[in-house]
Coordinates of C-alpha atoms in Angstrom, one line a residue:
M1 CA 36.2 -35.5 34.3
H2 CA 35.2 -37.5 31.1
P3 CA 37.9 -37.8 28.4
T4 CA 36.3 -35.7 25.9
T5 CA 35.4 -32.9 28.3
Q6 CA 39.2 -33.1 28.9
L7 CA 39.9 -32.9 25.3
L8 CA 37.6 -30.1 25.1
Q9 CA 38.8 -28.1 28.3
E10 CA 42.6 -28.4 27.1
A11 CA 41.2 -26.7 23.7
R12 CA 40.0 -24.2 25.8
D13 CA 42.9 -23.7 27.8
R14 CA 45.0 -23.1 24.6
V15 CA 42.6 -20.0 23.4
T16 CA 44.9 -16.7 23.7
F17 CA 42.3 -14.5 23.5
P18 CA 39.6 -13.2 25.8
T19 CA 36.3 -15.2 23.8
L20 CA 33.8 -11.8 25.4
E21 CA 35.6 -9.6 23.3
L22 CA 34.5 -11.5 20.2
T23 CA 31.5 -11.6 21.7
K24 CA 31.1 -7.6 21.9
L25 CA 31.5 -7.7 18.2
I26 CA 29.4 -10.3 16.8
Y27 CA 26.8 -9.4 18.6
G28 CA 26.8 -5.7 17.6
N29 CA 25.3 -4.2 21.1
D30 CA 23.8 -5.2 24.1
E31 CA 20.3 -5.1 23.4
I32 CA 20.9 -7.9 20.8
Y33 CA 22.9 -9.8 22.8
E34 CA 21.0 -9.7 25.9
T35 CA 17.8 -10.2 23.9
F36 CA 19.5 -13.3 22.6
M37 CA 20.8 -15.0 25.8
K38 CA 17.4 -14.3 27.3
A39 CA 15.6 -16.0 24.3
Q40 CA 18.1 -18.9 24.8
K41 CA 17.3 -19.0 28.5
I42 CA 13.9 -19.4 27.8
I43 CA 13.5 -21.9 25.0
A44 CA 15.7 -24.5 27.2
S45 CA 14.0 -23.7 30.6
E46 CA 10.3 -24.2 29.3
P47 CA 9.4 -27.8 28.8
S48 CA 6.7 -27.2 26.1
I49 CA 8.6 -25.2 23.9
R50 CA 12.2 -26.3 24.6
N51 CA 14.1 -27.8 21.4
H52 CA 13.8 -32.0 21.7
P53 CA 15.4 -34.6 20.2
D54 CA 12.7 -36.5 18.8
Y55 CA 11.3 -33.3 17.1
H56 CA 12.5 -35.1 13.6
N57 CA 9.8 -38.1 13.8
W58 CA 7.2 -35.6 14.6
G59 CA 4.5 -34.9 11.7
R60 CA 4.5 -31.9 10.1
K61 CA 1.2 -30.8 11.7
E62 CA 2.7 -31.5 15.3
Q63 CA 6.0 -29.3 14.2
I64 CA 3.7 -26.7 13.1
I65 CA 1.4 -26.4 16.2
K66 CA 4.7 -27.0 18.5
S67 CA 5.7 -23.7 16.4
Y68 CA 2.9 -21.5 17.3
E69 CA 3.2 -22.3 20.9
K70 CA 6.4 -21.3 21.0
I71 CA 6.0 -18.1 19.4
R72 CA 3.0 -17.4 21.8
I73 CA 5.1 -17.9 24.8
M74 CA 7.9 -16.1 23.5
H75 CA 5.5 -12.9 22.5
Q76 CA 4.6 -13.0 26.1
H77 CA 8.1 -11.9 27.0
F78 CA 9.5 -9.9 23.8
N79 CA 8.1 -7.0 22.0
L80 CA 8.1 -9.2 18.5
A81 CA 7.3 -5.8 16.6
N82 CA 11.1 -5.2 17.5
A83 CA 13.7 -6.6 15.1
A84 CA 16.2 -6.7 17.5
H85 CA 13.7 -8.9 19.6
W86 CA 12.9 -11.4 17.6
A87 CA 15.3 -11.6 14.8
P88 CA 18.3 -13.3 17.2
M89 CA 15.8 -16.0 18.0
L90 CA 15.4 -17.3 14.4
S91 CA 18.5 -19.4 15.0
L92 CA 17.4 -20.7 18.0
F93 CA 14.0 -22.4 17.5
Q94 CA 13.4 -25.7 15.5
G95 CA 11.7 -25.5 12.6
T96 CA 11.2 -21.7 11.3
T97 CA 9.5 -19.0 13.4
P98 CA 5.8 -17.9 12.6
S99 CA 4.9 -14.3 12.3
A100 CA 8.6 -13.7 11.0
V101 CA 7.0 -12.5 7.5
S102 CA 4.5 -11.3 8.7
F103 CA 6.5 -8.5 11.1
G104 CA 9.3 -8.6 8.8
M105 CA 7.6 -8.3 5.5
T106 CA 4.4 -6.9 5.7
V107 CA 4.3 -4.4 8.4
P108 CA 7.6 -2.5 6.9
A109 CA 5.6 -2.4 3.7
L110 CA 2.8 -1.0 5.0
R111 CA 4.8 1.3 6.9
F112 CA 6.8 2.9 4.1
L113 CA 3.7 2.1 1.4
G114 CA 0.7 2.9 3.6
T115 CA -0.5 6.5 4.7
D116 CA -0.3 7.4 8.3
E117 CA -4.0 6.6 8.6
Q118 CA -3.7 3.1 7.2
F119 CA -0.8 2.4 9.6
N120 CA -2.7 3.8 12.6
L121 CA -5.5 1.5 11.8
W122 CA -4.3 -1.8 11.1
G123 CA 0.0 -1.2 12.5
P124 CA -1.4 -1.8 16.3
K125 CA -3.3 -4.7 15.5
F126 CA -0.2 -6.6 14.2
L127 CA 1.5 -6.1 17.6
T128 CA -1.4 -7.6 19.6
M129 CA -1.4 -10.2 16.8
E130 CA -4.9 -10.1 16.2
I131 CA -3.5 -9.6 12.3
V132 CA -1.0 -11.6 11.1
A133 CA -0.9 -10.8 7.5
A134 CA 1.3 -12.8 4.6
Y135 CA 3.2 -10.7 1.9
A136 CA 1.5 -12.7 -1.2
Q137 CA 3.5 -11.5 -4.4
T138 CA 4.8 -14.4 -6.0
E139 CA 2.6 -16.4 -8.2
I140 CA 2.7 -19.9 -9.8
G141 CA 3.4 -18.2 -13.2
H142 CA 5.6 -15.1 -12.1
G143 CA 8.3 -14.9 -9.2
S144 CA 10.6 -12.0 -9.7
D145 CA 8.8 -10.4 -12.6
V146 CA 6.4 -8.6 -10.8
Q147 CA 5.4 -6.5 -13.2
N148 CA 4.2 -9.5 -15.1
L149 CA 1.9 -10.2 -12.0
E150 CA -1.6 -11.2 -13.1
T151 CA -3.8 -10.9 -10.2
T152 CA -6.4 -8.0 -11.0
A153 CA -7.8 -5.2 -8.8
T154 CA -10.4 -3.5 -10.7
Y155 CA -11.8 -0.1 -9.6
D156 CA -15.3 -0.1 -9.8
S157 CA -16.4 3.6 -9.9
Q158 CA -20.1 2.5 -9.0
T159 CA -19.3 1.1 -5.7
N160 CA -16.2 3.1 -5.1
D161 CA -14.5 -0.6 -4.3
F162 CA -12.3 -3.0 -5.8
V163 CA -12.7 -6.5 -7.6
L164 CA -10.1 -8.4 -7.0
H165 CA -9.8 -11.6 -9.1
T166 CA -7.4 -14.6 -10.0
P167 CA -8.0 -14.7 -13.6
S168 CA -6.0 -18.0 -14.5
V169 CA -3.9 -20.9 -12.8
S170 CA -1.1 -19.1 -13.4
A171 CA -2.3 -16.2 -11.3
V172 CA -3.1 -17.8 -8.2
K173 CA -0.8 -16.6 -5.2
F174 CA 1.8 -19.6 -4.4
W175 CA 4.7 -19.7 -1.5
P176 CA 3.8 -16.6 0.5
G177 CA 4.9 -17.9 4.2
E178 CA 2.1 -17.8 6.7
L179 CA -0.5 -17.6 4.3
G180 CA -1.3 -21.5 4.6
F181 CA -2.9 -21.7 8.2
L182 CA -1.6 -18.4 10.4
S183 CA -2.7 -15.3 8.6
N184 CA -6.1 -13.5 8.6
Y185 CA -4.7 -10.7 6.0
A186 CA -2.7 -10.7 3.6
L187 CA -0.5 -7.7 1.6
V188 CA -1.9 -8.7 -1.9
Y189 CA 0.1 -7.6 -4.8
A190 CA -2.1 -7.0 -8.0
K191 CA -2.4 -5.3 -11.2
L192 CA -4.8 -1.9 -10.5
V193 CA -6.8 -1.8 -13.4
F194 CA -8.7 1.8 -13.6
N195 CA -11.0 2.6 -16.2
G196 CA -9.9 -0.1 -18.7
K197 CA -6.3 0.6 -18.0
N198 CA -3.6 -1.1 -16.6
K199 CA -2.1 1.5 -13.8
G200 CA 0.7 -1.3 -12.5
V201 CA 1.2 -3.2 -10.0
H202 CA 0.0 -2.3 -6.6
P203 CA -0.2 -3.4 -2.8
F204 CA -3.7 -4.2 -1.3
M205 CA -4.4 -5.0 2.6
V206 CA -6.8 -7.8 2.1
Q207 CA -8.4 -9.5 4.9
I208 CA -9.1 -13.4 3.7
R209 CA -10.1 -15.0 6.9
D210 CA -12.9 -14.9 9.3
N211 CA -12.0 -13.2 12.8
S212 CA -13.6 -15.4 14.9
T213 CA -13.9 -18.8 12.9
H214 CA -10.3 -18.2 11.0
K215 CA -12.2 -19.5 8.1
P216 CA -11.9 -18.4 4.6
L217 CA -14.2 -15.4 3.7
K218 CA -16.6 -15.8 0.9
G219 CA -14.6 -15.2 -2.5
V220 CA -11.3 -16.4 -1.0
V221 CA -9.5 -19.9 -1.5
V222 CA -6.4 -20.1 0.7
G223 CA -4.8 -22.8 2.3
D224 CA -1.1 -25.0 2.5
I225 CA 0.7 -25.7 -0.4
G226 CA 2.4 -29.0 1.2
P227 CA 5.8 -30.2 2.0
K228 CA 9.4 -28.7 0.7
L229 CA 12.8 -29.1 1.2
G230 CA 13.0 -27.4 4.3
Y231 CA 10.7 -25.2 6.3
S232 CA 8.7 -27.8 7.3
T233 CA 7.0 -25.6 9.6
K234 CA 6.3 -22.5 7.5
D235 CA 2.8 -22.9 6.2
N236 CA 3.8 -21.5 2.9
G237 CA 0.4 -20.9 0.9
F238 CA -2.0 -20.5 -2.1
L239 CA -4.3 -17.7 -2.5
A240 CA -7.2 -17.3 -5.1
F241 CA -9.8 -14.5 -5.4
E242 CA -13.1 -15.2 -6.9
N243 CA -14.7 -11.5 -8.1
Y244 CA -13.8 -10.7 -4.5
R245 CA -14.6 -7.2 -3.4
I246 CA -12.7 -4.7 -1.2
P247 CA -13.0 -1.4 0.1
L248 CA -10.8 1.6 -1.5
N249 CA -9.0 2.4 1.5
S250 CA -7.4 -1.9 1.0
L251 CA -4.9 0.1 -1.8
L252 CA -2.0 1.2 0.3
A253 CA -2.2 5.1 -0.7
R254 CA 1.1 7.1 0.2
Y255 CA 2.2 7.4 -3.5
V256 CA -0.5 6.1 -5.3
R257 CA -4.6 6.8 -4.4
I258 CA -8.0 7.2 -6.4
E259 CA -10.1 10.3 -4.9
N260 CA -13.0 11.6 -6.6
G261 CA -13.0 9.2 -9.2
Q262 CA -9.4 10.3 -10.2
F263 CA -6.2 8.3 -10.1
S264 CA -3.2 10.0 -9.2
R265 CA 0.5 8.9 -8.5
H266 CA 2.2 10.7 -5.5
G267 CA 6.5 11.1 -4.0
N268 CA 8.7 8.4 -5.4
E269 CA 7.3 5.5 -6.0
K270 CA 10.8 3.5 -5.7
I271 CA 10.5 3.5 -1.9
S272 CA 8.6 0.0 -2.6
Y273 CA 12.1 -1.1 -2.3
A274 CA 12.9 -0.2 1.0
S275 CA 9.9 -2.5 2.3
M276 CA 11.8 -5.2 0.9
M277 CA 14.8 -4.3 1.9
V278 CA 14.4 -5.3 5.8
S279 CA 13.7 -8.8 4.7
R280 CA 16.8 -9.1 2.6
Q281 CA 18.9 -7.1 5.6
L282 CA 17.8 -10.1 8.4
I283 CA 18.8 -12.8 5.8
I284 CA 22.1 -11.6 6.0
F285 CA 22.0 -10.9 9.6
I286 CA 20.4 -14.1 11.0
Y287 CA 21.6 -16.9 8.6
P288 CA 25.7 -16.3 8.9
R289 CA 24.7 -17.2 12.6
M290 CA 23.2 -20.2 11.8
A291 CA 26.3 -21.3 9.7
A292 CA 28.2 -20.3 13.0
Q293 CA 26.3 -22.8 14.6
S294 CA 27.2 -25.6 12.3
L295 CA 30.5 -25.0 12.4
T296 CA 30.5 -24.8 16.3
V297 CA 28.8 -28.4 16.2
A298 CA 32.0 -29.3 13.7
I299 CA 34.7 -28.0 15.3
R300 CA 33.9 -29.3 18.8
Y301 CA 33.1 -32.8 17.4
S302 CA 36.2 -32.0 15.5
I303 CA 38.2 -32.1 18.7
T304 CA 36.4 -34.6 20.8
R305 CA 36.7 -37.2 18.0
Q306 CA 39.7 -39.3 17.7
Q307 CA 40.9 -41.7 14.9
F308 CA 44.3 -43.3 14.2
T309 CA 47.0 -43.2 16.3
N310 CA 50.0 -40.8 16.3
D311 CA 53.8 -41.9 16.8
K312 CA 53.0 -41.6 20.7
G313 CA 50.0 -44.5 20.2
V314 CA 47.7 -41.9 21.0
E315 CA 44.6 -41.4 18.6
N316 CA 44.3 -37.8 17.4
S317 CA 41.8 -35.5 17.3
V318 CA 40.2 -35.0 13.9
L319 CA 41.0 -31.3 14.0
E320 CA 44.4 -32.1 14.2
Y321 CA 44.4 -33.2 10.4
Q322 CA 45.1 -30.4 7.9
T323 CA 42.5 -31.5 5.2
Q324 CA 40.0 -31.3 8.7
Q325 CA 41.6 -28.0 9.2
D326 CA 41.2 -26.9 5.6
K327 CA 37.5 -27.9 5.4
L328 CA 36.2 -25.5 8.5
L329 CA 38.8 -22.8 9.4
P330 CA 38.7 -21.0 6.0
R331 CA 34.8 -21.3 6.6
L332 CA 34.9 -20.2 10.2
A333 CA 37.0 -17.3 9.0
T334 CA 34.2 -16.3 6.2
C335 CA 31.6 -16.5 8.8
Y336 CA 33.2 -14.1 10.6
G337 CA 33.3 -11.3 7.3
M338 CA 29.9 -12.2 7.0
I339 CA 28.7 -11.4 10.2
F340 CA 30.7 -8.0 10.7
A341 CA 29.5 -7.2 7.0
G342 CA 25.6 -7.9 7.8
L343 CA 26.1 -5.5 11.3
R344 CA 27.5 -2.8 8.7
I345 CA 24.3 -3.4 6.4
A346 CA 21.7 -3.1 9.0
E347 CA 23.4 0.3 9.4
L348 CA 23.4 1.0 5.8
V349 CA 19.7 0.2 5.8
D350 CA 18.4 1.8 9.1
D351 CA 20.3 5.1 7.7
N352 CA 18.5 4.6 4.3
F353 CA 15.1 4.1 6.0
H354 CA 15.7 7.5 7.8
R355 CA 16.5 9.1 4.8
V356 CA 13.6 8.2 2.6
Q357 CA 10.8 8.9 5.3
K358 CA 12.2 12.5 4.5
K359 CA 11.9 12.1 1.1
D360 CA 15.8 11.6 0.3
F361 CA 16.7 8.9 -1.8
S362 CA 20.0 9.4 -2.5
T363 CA 21.2 6.2 -0.6
L364 CA 18.5 4.0 -1.9
Q365 CA 20.0 2.5 -5.2
Q366 CA 23.2 2.0 -3.0
S367 CA 21.8 0.3 -0.4
H368 CA 19.6 -2.0 -2.4
A369 CA 22.9 -2.9 -4.4
I370 CA 24.7 -4.1 -1.3
L371 CA 22.1 -5.9 0.1
S372 CA 21.3 -7.7 -3.1
A373 CA 25.4 -8.8 -3.3
L374 CA 25.2 -9.7 0.1
K375 CA 21.8 -11.7 0.0
A376 CA 22.9 -13.7 -2.8
W377 CA 26.4 -14.7 -2.0
S378 CA 26.0 -15.3 2.0
S379 CA 22.3 -17.3 1.5
Q380 CA 24.6 -19.5 -0.8
W381 CA 27.7 -19.9 1.3
V382 CA 25.7 -20.6 4.1
V383 CA 23.9 -23.7 3.0
D384 CA 27.6 -24.8 1.1
T385 CA 28.9 -24.2 4.9
A386 CA 26.2 -26.8 6.6
E387 CA 27.0 -29.0 4.0
W388 CA 30.6 -29.3 4.8
C389 CA 29.8 -29.2 8.3
R390 CA 27.9 -32.1 7.7
L391 CA 30.6 -33.8 5.5
S392 CA 33.3 -32.8 8.4
C393 CA 31.6 -34.8 11.0
G394 CA 31.3 -38.0 9.0
G395 CA 28.5 -40.6 9.7
H396 CA 27.3 -38.7 13.0
G397 CA 27.0 -35.9 10.8
F398 CA 24.3 -37.3 8.5
A399 CA 22.3 -37.8 11.5
H400 CA 19.7 -35.0 12.7
Y401 CA 20.7 -35.7 16.1
S402 CA 23.8 -33.3 15.0
G403 CA 22.2 -30.8 14.2
I404 CA 23.4 -30.2 11.3
P405 CA 21.5 -31.4 8.8
A406 CA 18.0 -29.0 10.0
I407 CA 20.6 -26.2 9.6
Y408 CA 20.9 -27.0 5.8
F409 CA 17.1 -27.8 5.3
D410 CA 16.4 -24.5 7.2
T411 CA 18.4 -22.0 5.5
A412 CA 18.6 -23.6 1.3
P413 CA 15.2 -21.9 0.7
N414 CA 16.8 -18.7 1.1
V415 CA 18.7 -19.2 -2.2
T416 CA 15.6 -18.1 -4.1
L417 CA 13.1 -16.5 -1.8
E418 CA 13.0 -12.8 -1.0
G419 CA 14.9 -12.4 -4.8
E420 CA 16.4 -15.7 -6.8
N421 CA 20.2 -15.3 -6.3
Q422 CA 21.3 -14.9 -10.1
V423 CA 18.3 -11.8 -10.4
M424 CA 20.3 -10.3 -7.5
Y425 CA 23.6 -10.3 -8.6
L426 CA 22.4 -9.0 -12.2
Q427 CA 21.0 -6.1 -10.3
V428 CA 24.4 -5.7 -8.5
A429 CA 26.4 -5.8 -12.0
R430 CA 23.9 -3.5 -13.4
Y431 CA 24.6 -0.9 -10.8
L432 CA 28.4 -1.3 -11.0
L433 CA 28.4 -0.6 -14.3
K434 CA 26.3 2.5 -14.2
V435 CA 28.5 3.6 -11.0
L436 CA 31.3 3.1 -13.4
Q437 CA 30.0 5.5 -16.2
Y438 CA 30.1 8.2 -13.3
V439 CA 33.7 7.7 -13.4
E440 CA 34.1 10.6 -15.9
K441 CA 31.1 13.4 -16.1
N442 CA 29.9 12.4 -12.0
P443 CA 32.8 11.4 -9.9
E444 CA 31.2 12.8 -6.5
K445 CA 27.8 10.3 -7.2
V446 CA 30.4 7.0 -6.5
P447 CA 29.3 6.0 -2.8
F448 CA 31.9 5.3 -0.5
Y449 CA 31.8 1.6 -1.0
F450 CA 32.0 1.5 -4.6
N451 CA 34.9 4.0 -4.6
F452 CA 37.3 1.5 -6.4
V453 CA 36.1 2.5 -9.7
L454 CA 37.9 6.2 -8.7
H455 CA 40.9 4.4 -8.6
I456 CA 41.2 2.1 -11.4
K457 CA 44.5 3.5 -12.8
E458 CA 46.1 3.5 -9.7
T459 CA 44.9 -0.1 -8.9
L460 CA 46.0 -1.3 -12.3
A461 CA 49.2 -0.3 -11.8
N462 CA 49.6 -1.5 -8.1
Q463 CA 52.2 -4.4 -8.2
S464 CA 51.6 -5.3 -4.6
T465 CA 50.0 -8.8 -3.7
D466 CA 48.2 -7.6 -0.5
F467 CA 45.5 -9.4 -0.6
G468 CA 43.3 -6.7 -0.5
Q469 CA 44.8 -5.3 -3.6
L470 CA 44.2 -8.7 -5.1
L471 CA 40.8 -8.7 -4.3
K472 CA 40.2 -5.4 -5.6
L473 CA 42.0 -5.9 -8.3
T474 CA 40.0 -8.7 -9.5
L475 CA 37.0 -7.1 -9.3
T476 CA 38.1 -4.1 -11.1
L477 CA 39.3 -6.4 -13.7
Q478 CA 36.2 -8.3 -14.4
L479 CA 34.0 -4.7 -14.3
I480 CA 36.5 -3.1 -16.9
S481 CA 36.4 -6.5 -18.9
V482 CA 32.2 -6.9 -19.0
A483 CA 31.9 -3.1 -19.5
K484 CA 34.3 -3.6 -22.7
K485 CA 32.5 -6.7 -23.9
I486 CA 29.4 -5.1 -23.7
K487 CA 30.4 -1.9 -25.8
D488 CA 32.0 -3.9 -28.3
S489 CA 29.0 -6.4 -29.2
M490 CA 26.8 -3.1 -30.0
G491 CA 28.6 -3.2 -32.9
T492 CA 27.1 -7.0 -33.4
G493 CA 23.8 -6.2 -34.3
K494 CA 22.5 -7.2 -31.0
N495 CA 20.5 -4.4 -28.7
F496 CA 21.5 -3.7 -25.0
Q497 CA 19.0 -6.1 -24.0
Q498 CA 20.1 -9.4 -26.0
I499 CA 23.7 -8.9 -25.2
W500 CA 22.9 -8.6 -21.4
N501 CA 20.8 -12.1 -21.7
E502 CA 22.7 -13.5 -24.3
V503 CA 26.6 -12.5 -24.5
V504 CA 27.8 -11.5 -20.8
G505 CA 25.3 -12.8 -18.3
V506 CA 28.4 -15.3 -16.7
Q507 CA 30.7 -12.2 -16.5
L508 CA 28.0 -10.3 -14.8
L509 CA 27.0 -13.1 -12.2
S510 CA 30.8 -13.2 -11.6
V511 CA 31.7 -9.6 -10.7
A512 CA 28.6 -9.2 -8.9
Q513 CA 30.1 -11.9 -6.5
R514 CA 33.5 -10.6 -6.5
Y515 CA 32.2 -7.1 -5.3
A516 CA 30.5 -9.1 -2.5
E517 CA 33.6 -11.0 -1.6
Y518 CA 35.3 -7.0 -1.6
F519 CA 32.9 -5.5 0.3
T520 CA 33.1 -8.3 2.9
Y521 CA 37.2 -7.6 2.9
L522 CA 36.5 -3.8 3.8
V523 CA 34.0 -4.0 6.1
F524 CA 35.8 -6.9 7.7
Q525 CA 39.0 -4.7 8.2
E526 CA 36.6 -1.9 9.3
Y527 CA 36.0 -3.8 12.3
I528 CA 39.7 -5.0 13.3
S529 CA 40.5 -1.3 13.2
T530 CA 38.0 -0.7 16.0
A531 CA 38.4 -4.1 17.8
N532 CA 39.3 -4.0 21.3
Q533 CA 43.6 -4.5 21.1
S534 CA 43.5 -8.1 22.3
V535 CA 41.6 -9.6 19.4
K536 CA 43.2 -7.8 16.6
E537 CA 45.7 -10.1 16.2
V538 CA 43.2 -13.2 15.9
L539 CA 40.7 -11.4 13.7
Q540 CA 43.6 -10.1 11.0
Q541 CA 44.8 -13.7 10.9
L542 CA 40.8 -14.6 10.1
C543 CA 40.4 -11.7 7.5
D544 CA 44.0 -12.8 5.6
L545 CA 42.5 -16.4 5.5
Y546 CA 39.2 -15.2 4.6
S547 CA 41.0 -13.0 1.7
I548 CA 43.6 -15.9 0.6
Q549 CA 40.7 -18.7 0.3
V550 CA 38.2 -16.2 -2.0
I551 CA 41.7 -15.9 -4.3
L552 CA 42.5 -19.1 -4.7
D553 CA 38.8 -19.9 -5.2
N554 CA 38.6 -17.6 -8.1
P555 CA 42.0 -17.0 -9.2
N556 CA 41.5 -17.3 -13.2
T557 CA 41.2 -13.4 -13.6
L558 CA 44.7 -12.7 -11.8
I559 CA 46.4 -15.6 -14.2
E560 CA 44.8 -14.6 -16.9
S561 CA 46.0 -10.8 -16.6
G562 CA 49.4 -11.9 -16.0
R563 CA 49.3 -10.0 -12.4
I564 CA 50.1 -13.2 -10.2
N565 CA 52.9 -15.9 -11.4
V566 CA 53.3 -19.4 -9.9
E567 CA 55.7 -18.4 -7.4
Q568 CA 53.2 -16.1 -6.2
F569 CA 50.4 -18.7 -6.2
K570 CA 52.4 -21.1 -4.7
Q571 CA 52.9 -18.3 -1.9
L572 CA 49.7 -17.6 -1.3
N573 CA 48.5 -21.8 -0.9
E574 CA 51.7 -21.9 1.5
T575 CA 50.6 -18.8 3.5
K576 CA 47.1 -20.1 3.9
I577 CA 48.5 -23.3 5.4
E578 CA 50.7 -21.1 8.0
L579 CA 47.1 -19.8 8.9
L580 CA 45.1 -23.2 9.6
S581 CA 48.3 -23.6 11.5
K582 CA 47.9 -20.4 13.5
L583 CA 44.4 -20.9 13.8
K584 CA 43.9 -24.2 14.5
P585 CA 44.4 -23.5 18.6
Q586 CA 41.7 -20.8 18.7
A587 CA 39.2 -22.6 16.9
L588 CA 37.1 -23.5 19.8
G589 CA 37.3 -20.1 21.2
L590 CA 36.3 -18.2 18.0
V591 CA 33.3 -20.7 17.8
E592 CA 31.9 -20.1 21.4
A593 CA 32.2 -16.7 21.0
F594 CA 29.1 -16.8 19.5
N595 CA 27.8 -18.2 23.2
F596 CA 25.4 -21.1 21.7
S597 CA 23.6 -23.0 24.2
D598 CA 23.3 -26.8 23.8
N599 CA 19.8 -26.6 23.2
A600 CA 20.3 -23.8 20.9
L601 CA 22.3 -26.0 18.9
R602 CA 20.2 -28.8 18.8
T603 CA 22.9 -31.1 19.0
C604 CA 24.1 -34.1 21.1
I605 CA 27.7 -34.2 19.2
G606 CA 29.0 -30.7 19.6
C607 CA 28.1 -30.3 23.4
H608 CA 29.9 -28.2 25.4
D609 CA 30.8 -31.0 28.1
G610 CA 31.3 -33.1 24.9
K611 CA 30.3 -37.1 25.8
P612 CA 29.2 -37.5 22.0
Y613 CA 28.8 -40.8 21.9
E614 CA 27.1 -41.1 25.4
Y615 CA 24.6 -38.4 24.0
I616 CA 24.0 -40.1 20.6
Y617 CA 23.5 -43.1 21.9
E618 CA 21.2 -42.2 24.9
W619 CA 19.0 -40.2 22.4
A620 CA 18.6 -43.0 20.0
T621 CA 17.9 -45.1 22.9
K622 CA 15.7 -42.9 24.9
E623 CA 14.6 -39.8 23.2
N624 CA 14.2 -41.9 19.6
S625 CA 9.6 -42.3 19.6
V626 CA 10.5 -45.2 16.8
N627 CA 11.9 -47.5 19.7
I628 CA 9.9 -46.3 22.4
K629 CA 6.3 -47.2 20.7
G630 CA 7.6 -50.3 20.2
V631 CA 7.3 -53.3 17.3
P632 CA 4.9 -52.1 14.7
Q633 CA 2.3 -54.3 13.7
A634 CA 3.1 -54.2 10.3
V635 CA 6.4 -55.9 11.0
N636 CA 4.7 -58.9 12.5
D637 CA 3.0 -59.2 9.3
L638 CA 5.4 -58.9 7.0
M639 CA 7.6 -61.6 9.4
G640 CA 4.5 -64.3 9.3
T641 CA 4.1 -63.6 5.5
K642 CA 5.3 -66.8 3.6
I643 CA 7.4 -64.8 0.8
K644 CA 8.3 -66.4 -2.7
A645 CA 11.7 -65.5 -3.3
R646 CA 14.7 -66.9 -5.5
L647 CA 18.1 -66.5 -3.9

């Protein structure tokens, strides 16, 4: 047996829990897990779509074309309109997945904002990919500020249709995914102008390319915006209209419509939030699993990578060093918490959708707040984790062959897209303050995952240093503090908006993140309570490590309030070190519970059988097209040049 294979096998032998029990928890249900395993097998066995070591030497066009080939083949095996089928695949491909925007954003918006007739007209064509539609909301000049979008859709009463127009450069749609090449339709958000009056921003289903030639239609200017940090295979695009006429039926008309020359509103337009929830929920569900990929590579490599001899003259595995454990194990603990939070949020969103369809909007605001909190927190955390995993692998982590840099690049855009993170946090803070106001007059309105506000007195009086109590106390103290500061500032001559923007902004972001951390803790405990007895201990250790790390990362509130003293702070650090020692022998089992294949990890340093040095040398010498193509003529031209230089 190869020495590094032996190291990994010995590490597997030290694991004391059944990994399959954790696998069941991680994937939530059999359908998601079976789809995930089937997709891994198909991608690995199909030569035309198998992840390739030389991928990052390819040009962007070649990468995009290959991504289209992958999705065409996968469409033959799976129902890609079902999120349970395509969502697990997003972590398996090299590059981003074509049609994810169409299925994950446009279809839900069509379902919730369009009439039944409109959905029946267009919906089936999405399933066959006769229609791929971009979600064209963001403009060059406006992103999160949706109400000030500039694109106009002016109703023409003479022809009973709309004239779609881009009045300025800042009004050009810019950044929508799948707009550059793939989409033949776009769900365009535009300012509806009726009888000269602005009726607000509404969505319009608009054909932008010819069904036969796929060329832009007359009056449509559309294309790809160019290379970006990450998302190289996502054809983010631009879109402009030159007095482009679209039929009356283009307006998604479940809640607004024009009939007999009259404009009218129907129902609750807050449903528009519901369609955005799908994409945010998928970010929370999918991308922590990409963090799990980077952790799998880093932990396997940390076992097979041996540096510096111990007192027996044997080189230590890097994971034996406490500093390496400190880089990786708290993040592994957080990864489990985030994955459980993502599963719970999927349930909350699904419940909310069923309610909304029955015109019950009672859970809409809390669902939006929880989604916003976890979207903001998890998306930044995933990027940071990929970077820490890269650093933990030393020089080899810097190579694309490690599989880690691509995870960083493919997750970094999530910090901004589908709701810029600071904007998301501010929306969470606004809801937290609203819930706080319910306590005195309408306590029955406080949702379950926000009921800490009903127990403020008990929380403040509780002197326990239980980890959950300290997380709740930190959140409670910060919420009380920012609410008081807002109230006190109202007497200084500033209006509420000025106070919000100029006085308490930093505090608002902090309290929103504290809520995300506390919510994750609550869900972590829920999953532990229902887990198989064989994995309860290791899960509790993970939850404890997660909680301690959160407290140690942001201790100021507890210290400033005098709720934690030097000795208690010291004890937290000591407990953390003890947990690192307990979890180190379990680390390999904890990452292998995710069941990523070597092909899915796209790595040569974190393979199941080890051999990092052999594989990285093989990939560099045999798979690297730069070497295979021989010496470029430019090198010979340069070497033959007499260059005058001063030494």
